[in-house]
CSV table of C-alpha atoms in Angstrom, one decimal:
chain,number,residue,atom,x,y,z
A,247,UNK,CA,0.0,0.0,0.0
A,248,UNK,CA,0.9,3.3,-0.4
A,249,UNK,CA,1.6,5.5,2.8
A,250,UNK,CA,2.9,8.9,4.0
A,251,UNK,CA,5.8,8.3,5.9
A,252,UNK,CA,7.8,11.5,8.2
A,253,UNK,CA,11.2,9.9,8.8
A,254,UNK,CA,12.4,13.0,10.7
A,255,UNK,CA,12.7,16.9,10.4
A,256,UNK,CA,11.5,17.8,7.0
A,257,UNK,CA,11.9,14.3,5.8
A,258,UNK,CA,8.7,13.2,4.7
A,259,UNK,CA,8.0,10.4,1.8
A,260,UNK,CA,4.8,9.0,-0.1
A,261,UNK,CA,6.0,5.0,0.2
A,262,UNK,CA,4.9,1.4,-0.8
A,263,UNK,CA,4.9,-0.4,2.5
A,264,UNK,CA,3.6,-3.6,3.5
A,265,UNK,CA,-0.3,-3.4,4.1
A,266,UNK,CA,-1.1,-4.3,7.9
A,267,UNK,CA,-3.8,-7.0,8.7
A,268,UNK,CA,-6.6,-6.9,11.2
A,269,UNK,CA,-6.4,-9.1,14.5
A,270,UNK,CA,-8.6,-9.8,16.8
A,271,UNK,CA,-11.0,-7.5,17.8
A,272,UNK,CA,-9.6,-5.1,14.7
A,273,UNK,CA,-10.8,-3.9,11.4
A,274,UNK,CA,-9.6,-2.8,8.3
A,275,UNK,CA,-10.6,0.5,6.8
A,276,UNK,CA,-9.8,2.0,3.6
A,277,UNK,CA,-9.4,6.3,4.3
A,278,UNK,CA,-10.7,8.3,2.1
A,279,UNK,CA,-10.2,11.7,3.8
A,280,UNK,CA,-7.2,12.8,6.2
A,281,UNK,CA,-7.2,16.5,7.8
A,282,UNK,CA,-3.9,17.7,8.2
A,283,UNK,CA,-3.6,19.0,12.1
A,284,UNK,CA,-1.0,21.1,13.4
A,285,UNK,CA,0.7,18.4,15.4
A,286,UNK,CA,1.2,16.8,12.0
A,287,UNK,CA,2.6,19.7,10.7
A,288,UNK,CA,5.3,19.8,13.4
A,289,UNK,CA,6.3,15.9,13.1
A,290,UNK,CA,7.2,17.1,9.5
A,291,UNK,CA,8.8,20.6,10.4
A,292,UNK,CA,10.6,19.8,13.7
A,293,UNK,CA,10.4,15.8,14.0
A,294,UNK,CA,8.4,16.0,17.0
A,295,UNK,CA,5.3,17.3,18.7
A,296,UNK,CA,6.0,18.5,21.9
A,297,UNK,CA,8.1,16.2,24.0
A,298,UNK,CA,7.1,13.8,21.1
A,299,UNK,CA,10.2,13.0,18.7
A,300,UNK,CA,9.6,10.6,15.7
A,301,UNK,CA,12.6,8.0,16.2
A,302,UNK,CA,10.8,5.4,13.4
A,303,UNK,CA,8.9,6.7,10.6
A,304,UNK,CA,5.7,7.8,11.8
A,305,UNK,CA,2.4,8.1,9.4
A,306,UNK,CA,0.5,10.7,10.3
A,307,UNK,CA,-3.5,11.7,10.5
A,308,UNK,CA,-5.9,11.2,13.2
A,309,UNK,CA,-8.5,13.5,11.5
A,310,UNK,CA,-10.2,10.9,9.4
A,311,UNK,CA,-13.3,9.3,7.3
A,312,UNK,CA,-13.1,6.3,5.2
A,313,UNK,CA,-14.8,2.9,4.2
A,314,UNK,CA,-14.8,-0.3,6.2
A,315,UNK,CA,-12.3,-2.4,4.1
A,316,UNK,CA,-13.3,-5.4,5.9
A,317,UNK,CA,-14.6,-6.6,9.6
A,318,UNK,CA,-13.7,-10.5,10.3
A,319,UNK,CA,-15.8,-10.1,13.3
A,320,UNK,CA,-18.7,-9.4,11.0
A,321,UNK,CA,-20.5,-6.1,12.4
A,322,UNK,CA,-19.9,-4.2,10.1
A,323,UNK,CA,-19.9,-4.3,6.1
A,324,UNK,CA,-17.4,-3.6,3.4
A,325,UNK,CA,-18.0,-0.3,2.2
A,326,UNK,CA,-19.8,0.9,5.2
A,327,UNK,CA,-18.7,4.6,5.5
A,328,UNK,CA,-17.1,5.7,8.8
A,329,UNK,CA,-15.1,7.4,10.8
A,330,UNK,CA,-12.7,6.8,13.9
A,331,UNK,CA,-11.8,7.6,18.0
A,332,UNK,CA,-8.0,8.0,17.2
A,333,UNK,CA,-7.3,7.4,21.5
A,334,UNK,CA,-7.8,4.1,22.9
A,335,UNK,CA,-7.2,4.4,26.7
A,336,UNK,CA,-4.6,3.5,29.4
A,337,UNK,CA,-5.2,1.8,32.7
A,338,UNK,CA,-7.6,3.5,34.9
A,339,UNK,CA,-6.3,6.4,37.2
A,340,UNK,CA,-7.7,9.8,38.7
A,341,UNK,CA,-9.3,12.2,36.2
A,342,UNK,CA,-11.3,11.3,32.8
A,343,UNK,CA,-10.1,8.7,30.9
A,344,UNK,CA,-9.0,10.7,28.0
A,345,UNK,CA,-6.1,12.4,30.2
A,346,UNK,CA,-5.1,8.4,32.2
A,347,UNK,CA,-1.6,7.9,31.0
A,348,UNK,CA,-0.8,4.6,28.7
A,349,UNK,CA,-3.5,5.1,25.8
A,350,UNK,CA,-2.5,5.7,22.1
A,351,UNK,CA,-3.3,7.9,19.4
A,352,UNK,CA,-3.7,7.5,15.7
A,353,UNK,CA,-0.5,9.4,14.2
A,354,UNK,CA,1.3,9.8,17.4
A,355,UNK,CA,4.8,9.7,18.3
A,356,UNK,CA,4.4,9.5,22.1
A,357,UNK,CA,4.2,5.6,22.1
A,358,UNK,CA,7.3,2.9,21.3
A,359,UNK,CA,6.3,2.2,18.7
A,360,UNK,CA,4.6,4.6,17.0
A,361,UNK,CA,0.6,4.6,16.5
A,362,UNK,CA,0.2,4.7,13.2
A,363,UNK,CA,-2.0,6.9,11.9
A,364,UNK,CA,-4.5,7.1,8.6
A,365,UNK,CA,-2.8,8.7,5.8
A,366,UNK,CA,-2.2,5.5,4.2
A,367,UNK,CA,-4.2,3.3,1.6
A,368,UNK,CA,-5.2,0.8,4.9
A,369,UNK,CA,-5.8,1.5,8.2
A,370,UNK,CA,-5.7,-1.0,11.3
A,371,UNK,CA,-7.9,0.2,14.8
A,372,UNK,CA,-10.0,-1.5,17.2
A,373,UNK,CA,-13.7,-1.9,16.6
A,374,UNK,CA,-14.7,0.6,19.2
A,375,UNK,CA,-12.9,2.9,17.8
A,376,UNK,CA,-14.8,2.9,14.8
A,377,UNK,CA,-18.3,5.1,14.4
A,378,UNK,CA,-20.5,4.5,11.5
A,379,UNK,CA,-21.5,7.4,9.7
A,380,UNK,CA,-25.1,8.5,9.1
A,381,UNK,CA,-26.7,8.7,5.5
A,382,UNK,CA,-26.6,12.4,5.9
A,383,UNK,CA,-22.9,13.0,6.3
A,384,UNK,CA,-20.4,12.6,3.8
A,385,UNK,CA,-16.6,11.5,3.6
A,386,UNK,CA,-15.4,14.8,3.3
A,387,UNK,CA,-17.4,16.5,5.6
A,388,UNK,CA,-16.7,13.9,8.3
A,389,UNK,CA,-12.7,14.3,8.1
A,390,UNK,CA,-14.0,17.2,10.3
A,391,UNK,CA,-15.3,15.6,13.4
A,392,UNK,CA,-12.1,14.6,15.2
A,393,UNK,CA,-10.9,18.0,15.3
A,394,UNK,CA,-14.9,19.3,15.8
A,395,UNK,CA,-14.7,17.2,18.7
A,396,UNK,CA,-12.2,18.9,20.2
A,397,UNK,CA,-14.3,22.2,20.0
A,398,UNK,CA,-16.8,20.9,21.6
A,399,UNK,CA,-15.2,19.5,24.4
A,400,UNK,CA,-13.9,22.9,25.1
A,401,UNK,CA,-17.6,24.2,25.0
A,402,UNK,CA,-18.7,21.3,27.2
A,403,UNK,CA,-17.0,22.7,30.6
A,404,UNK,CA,-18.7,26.1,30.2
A,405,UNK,CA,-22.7,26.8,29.9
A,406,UNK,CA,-24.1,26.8,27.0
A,407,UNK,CA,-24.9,30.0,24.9
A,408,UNK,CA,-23.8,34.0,26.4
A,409,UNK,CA,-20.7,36.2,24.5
A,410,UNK,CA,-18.1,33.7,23.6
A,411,UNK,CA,-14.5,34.8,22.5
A,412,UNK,CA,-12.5,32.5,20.6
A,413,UNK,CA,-8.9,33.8,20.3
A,414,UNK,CA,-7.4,32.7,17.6
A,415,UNK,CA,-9.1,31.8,13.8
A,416,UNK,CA,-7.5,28.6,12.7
A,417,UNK,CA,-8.8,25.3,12.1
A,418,UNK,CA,-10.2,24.8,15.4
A,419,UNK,CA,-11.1,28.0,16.4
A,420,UNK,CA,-13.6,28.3,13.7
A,421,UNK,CA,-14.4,25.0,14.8
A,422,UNK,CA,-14.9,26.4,18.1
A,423,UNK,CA,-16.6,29.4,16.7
A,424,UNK,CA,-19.0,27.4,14.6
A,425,UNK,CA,-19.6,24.7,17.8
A,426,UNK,CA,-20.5,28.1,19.9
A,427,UNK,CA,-23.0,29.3,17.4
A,428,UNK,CA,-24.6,26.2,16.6
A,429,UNK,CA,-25.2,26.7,20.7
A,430,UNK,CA,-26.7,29.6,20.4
A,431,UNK,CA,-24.2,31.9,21.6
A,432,UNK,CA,-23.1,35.5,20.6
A,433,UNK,CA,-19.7,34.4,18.9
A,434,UNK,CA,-17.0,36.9,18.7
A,435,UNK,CA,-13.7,35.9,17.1
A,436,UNK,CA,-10.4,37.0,17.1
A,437,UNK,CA,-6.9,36.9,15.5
A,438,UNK,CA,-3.9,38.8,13.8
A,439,UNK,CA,-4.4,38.0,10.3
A,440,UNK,CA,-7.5,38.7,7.8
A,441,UNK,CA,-7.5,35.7,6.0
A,442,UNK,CA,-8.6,33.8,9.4
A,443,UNK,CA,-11.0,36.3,10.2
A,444,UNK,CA,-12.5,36.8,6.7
A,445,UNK,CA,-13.2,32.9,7.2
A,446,UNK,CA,-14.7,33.2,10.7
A,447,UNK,CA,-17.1,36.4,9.3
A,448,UNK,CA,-18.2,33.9,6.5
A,449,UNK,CA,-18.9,31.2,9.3
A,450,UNK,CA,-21.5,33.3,10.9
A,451,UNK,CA,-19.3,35.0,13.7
A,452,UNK,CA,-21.3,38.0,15.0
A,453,UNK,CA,-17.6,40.3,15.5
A,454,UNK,CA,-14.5,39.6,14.4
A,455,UNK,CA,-11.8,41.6,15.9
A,456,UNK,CA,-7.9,41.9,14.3
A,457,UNK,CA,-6.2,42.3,17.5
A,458,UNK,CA,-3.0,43.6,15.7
A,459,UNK,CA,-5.0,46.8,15.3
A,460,UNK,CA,-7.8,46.8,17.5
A,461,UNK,CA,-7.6,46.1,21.5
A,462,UNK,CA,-10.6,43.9,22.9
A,463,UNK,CA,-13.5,45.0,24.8
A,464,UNK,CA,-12.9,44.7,28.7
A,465,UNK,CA,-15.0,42.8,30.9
A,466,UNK,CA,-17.3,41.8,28.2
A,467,UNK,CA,-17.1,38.1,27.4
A,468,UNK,CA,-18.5,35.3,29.6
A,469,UNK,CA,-16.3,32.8,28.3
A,470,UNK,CA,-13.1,33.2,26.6
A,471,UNK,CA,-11.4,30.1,24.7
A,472,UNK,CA,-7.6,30.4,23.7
A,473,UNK,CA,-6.8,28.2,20.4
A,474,UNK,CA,-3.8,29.2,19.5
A,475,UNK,CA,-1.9,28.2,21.8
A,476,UNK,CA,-0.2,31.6,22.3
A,477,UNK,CA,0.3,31.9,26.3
A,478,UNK,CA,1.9,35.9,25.8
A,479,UNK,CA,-2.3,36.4,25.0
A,480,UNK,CA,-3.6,35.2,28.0
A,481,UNK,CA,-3.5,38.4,30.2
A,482,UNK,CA,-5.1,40.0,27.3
A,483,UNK,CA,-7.8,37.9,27.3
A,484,UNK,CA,-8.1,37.6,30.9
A,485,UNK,CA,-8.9,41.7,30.7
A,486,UNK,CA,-11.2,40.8,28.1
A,487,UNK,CA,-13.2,38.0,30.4
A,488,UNK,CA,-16.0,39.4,32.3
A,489,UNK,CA,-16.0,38.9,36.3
A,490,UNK,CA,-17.0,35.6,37.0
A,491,UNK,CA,-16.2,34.0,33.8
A,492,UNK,CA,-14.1,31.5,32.4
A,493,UNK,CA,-11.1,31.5,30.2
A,494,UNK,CA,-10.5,28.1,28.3
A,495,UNK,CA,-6.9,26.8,27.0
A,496,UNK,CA,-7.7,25.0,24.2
A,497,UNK,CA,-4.7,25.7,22.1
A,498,UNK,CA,-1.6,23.4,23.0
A,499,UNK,CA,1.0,25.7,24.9
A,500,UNK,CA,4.5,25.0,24.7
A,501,UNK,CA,6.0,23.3,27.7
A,502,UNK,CA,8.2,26.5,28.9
A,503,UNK,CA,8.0,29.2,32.0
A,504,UNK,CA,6.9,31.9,31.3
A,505,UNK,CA,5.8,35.1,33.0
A,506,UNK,CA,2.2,36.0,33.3
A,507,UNK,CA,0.1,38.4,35.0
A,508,UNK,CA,-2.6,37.0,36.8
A,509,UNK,CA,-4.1,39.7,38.8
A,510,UNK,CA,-7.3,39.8,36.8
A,511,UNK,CA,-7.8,35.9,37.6
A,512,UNK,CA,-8.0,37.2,41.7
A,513,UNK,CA,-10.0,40.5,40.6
A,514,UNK,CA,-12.6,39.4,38.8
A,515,UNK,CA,-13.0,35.6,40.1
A,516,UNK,CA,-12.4,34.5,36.8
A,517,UNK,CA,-12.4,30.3,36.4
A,518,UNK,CA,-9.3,29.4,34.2
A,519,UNK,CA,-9.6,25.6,32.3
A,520,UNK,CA,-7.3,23.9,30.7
A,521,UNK,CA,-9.2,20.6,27.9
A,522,UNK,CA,-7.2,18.0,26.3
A,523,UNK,CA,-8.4,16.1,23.3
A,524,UNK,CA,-12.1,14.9,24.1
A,525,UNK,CA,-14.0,11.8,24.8
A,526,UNK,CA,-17.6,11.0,24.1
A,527,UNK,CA,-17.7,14.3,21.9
A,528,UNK,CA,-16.8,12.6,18.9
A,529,UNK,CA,-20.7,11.4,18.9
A,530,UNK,CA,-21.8,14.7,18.9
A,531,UNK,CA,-19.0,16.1,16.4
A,532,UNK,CA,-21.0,13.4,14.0
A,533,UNK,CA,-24.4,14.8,15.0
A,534,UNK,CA,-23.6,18.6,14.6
A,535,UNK,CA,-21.9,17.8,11.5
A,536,UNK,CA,-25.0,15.9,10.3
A,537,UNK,CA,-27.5,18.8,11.5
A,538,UNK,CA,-25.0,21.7,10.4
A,539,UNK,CA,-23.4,21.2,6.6
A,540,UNK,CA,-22.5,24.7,6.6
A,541,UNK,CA,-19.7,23.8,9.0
A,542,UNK,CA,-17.9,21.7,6.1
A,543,UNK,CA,-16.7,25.4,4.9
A,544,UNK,CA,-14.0,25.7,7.5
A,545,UNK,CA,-12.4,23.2,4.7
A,546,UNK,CA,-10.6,25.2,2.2
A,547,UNK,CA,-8.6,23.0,0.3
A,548,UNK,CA,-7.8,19.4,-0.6
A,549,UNK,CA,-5.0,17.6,-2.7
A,550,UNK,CA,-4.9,14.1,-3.7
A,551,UNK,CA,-2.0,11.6,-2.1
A,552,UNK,CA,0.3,12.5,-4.6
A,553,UNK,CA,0.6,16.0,-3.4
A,554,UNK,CA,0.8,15.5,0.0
A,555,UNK,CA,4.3,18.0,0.4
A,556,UNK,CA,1.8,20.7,-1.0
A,557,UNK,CA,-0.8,20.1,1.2
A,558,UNK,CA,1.3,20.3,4.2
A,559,UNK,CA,2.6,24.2,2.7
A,560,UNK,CA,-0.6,24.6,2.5
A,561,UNK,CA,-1.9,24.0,5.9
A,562,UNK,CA,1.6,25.8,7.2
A,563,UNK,CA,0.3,28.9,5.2
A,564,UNK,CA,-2.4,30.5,7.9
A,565,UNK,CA,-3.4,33.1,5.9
A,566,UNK,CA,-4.5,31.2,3.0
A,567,UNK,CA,-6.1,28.2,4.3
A,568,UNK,CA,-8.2,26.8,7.4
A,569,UNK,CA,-8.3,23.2,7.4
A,570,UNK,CA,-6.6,21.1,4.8
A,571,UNK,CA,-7.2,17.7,3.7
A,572,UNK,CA,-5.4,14.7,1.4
A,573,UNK,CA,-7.6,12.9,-0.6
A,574,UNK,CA,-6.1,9.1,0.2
A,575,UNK,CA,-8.9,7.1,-1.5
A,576,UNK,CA,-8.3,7.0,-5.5
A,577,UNK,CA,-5.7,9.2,-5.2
């Protein structure tokens, strides 16, 4: 089969590799659509993600929708369109399963080895990982719920509806964004480049605010999510949190000190989250999806397999695209 294969920093090849077959309890599925994520895009630019450093060649994708290929334990039939939970879970300990320590995920570098992810011709996973999609829904549209279901586990530990900020207008903010409004909430976005925010305007965001010109209301929002993972913003949007609300960290901070001025946190009683990834909100990624097609515009471009090294420029290049995807299935 053929597979995208990142052998280190900037070292990325398409590759004929031997197909894997399904074990026990496994099935086979045939992707049709990967989203390119921005972990993937630092496995290719740095050869790691985080404390995460690719030592064997890694595929990537965990943002995914294909076809069962085929299901020995019979549940499921060939062709049946799907996606998949890239996390399978460690042993139980404190917290929500999503954050116990031990579990994989689908184009991840922090097992040995590797999880193997879906930007190949075959893809291997446990049967509970897999969700059926409804008739409504299609391929493309579904590479969006894995990272749709990271919005709206952000969402879920904050009420529903109010002012929402989302800081930041990539790929999952306007996820986020579009999540919020499908909520019912007053959606305000912000970010530093037009592109983004010409994107978030056209996805029904009520403001959109280019904070490299304009400052943010004070005290106005009752919930504030941070997706870009930009920690020197947080005081910034803590002024821009209302008293008693709550600032999210949905954007994956680097793993660094750094000095920040919490004063407004004491001030104003604001509540400050931190989400990781997402568990039963992949379900309801499928259902929003389904209910909400509009949300399939956050997709602004797609290449076949072949052109995988432009499609990862592509994604890289913020002001021209939100999310990117690689066409895997006839490619």
């Amino acid at each position: 089969m053929r597979a995208v294969r990142i052998h280190g920093t900037q070292d990325m090849r398409l590759e004929d590799v031997a197909a894997p077959e399904p074990g026990a309890g496994q099935v086979a599925i045939r992707p049709a659509y990967v989203g390119i994520c921005g972990s993937d895009l630092h496995y290719f630019s740095d050869g790691a993600a985080g404390i995460f450093r690719i030592v064997d060649p890694l595929i990537p994708g965990h943002e995914m929708s294909g076809t069962i290929e085929s299901d020995p334990a019979g549940r499921l039939d060939p062709g049946t369109p799907v996606t998949v939970h890239p996390s399978t879970w460690g042993p139980p300990s404190e917290g929500p399963r999503h954050t116990w320590p031990g579990g994989t995920f689908l184009g991840s570098a922090s097992t040995s080895p590797h999880t193997q992810g879906a930007m190949a011709e075959r893809l291997i996973v446990a049967a509970d990982q897999v969700r059926p999609l409804p008739a409504g829904l299609s391929l493309r549209t579904a590479a969006l719920v894995e990272p749709l279901a990271v919005a709206l586990h952000a969402l879920s530990v904050v009420p529903a509806g109010g002012r929402v900020l989302v800081s930041g207008s990539g790929p999952i903010g306007l996820l986020t964004a579009a999540a919020a409004r499908a909520q019912g909430a007053e959606v305000w976005c912000a970010d530093v480049r037009s592109g983004p925010l010409e994107r978030a305007r056209a996805l029904g965001a009520h403001e959109v605010v280019d904070v490299s010109r304009t400052a943010l209301p004070e005290s106005t929002f009752d919930v504030v999510l941070e997706c870009a993972g930009l920690p020197q913003t947080l005081h910034a949007l803590l002024l821009a949190c209302r008293r008693g609300g709550t600032l999210v960290q949905v954007g994956n901070v680097p793993n660094e000190d750094r000095a920040v001025n919490l004063a407004p946190i004491v001030s104003k009683e604001i509540a400050l989250r931190g989400v990781f990834r997402y568990d039963t909100e992949i379900d309801q990624a499928i259902a929003m999806l389904t209910e909400n097609p509009q949300i399939a515009a956050v997709i602004t471009h797609e290449f076949p397999l072949a052109d995988v090294h432009e499609a990862f420029a592509m994604a890289a290049d913020s002001q021209q695209s939100g999310k990117v995807i690689v066409r895997v299935d006839g490619a």
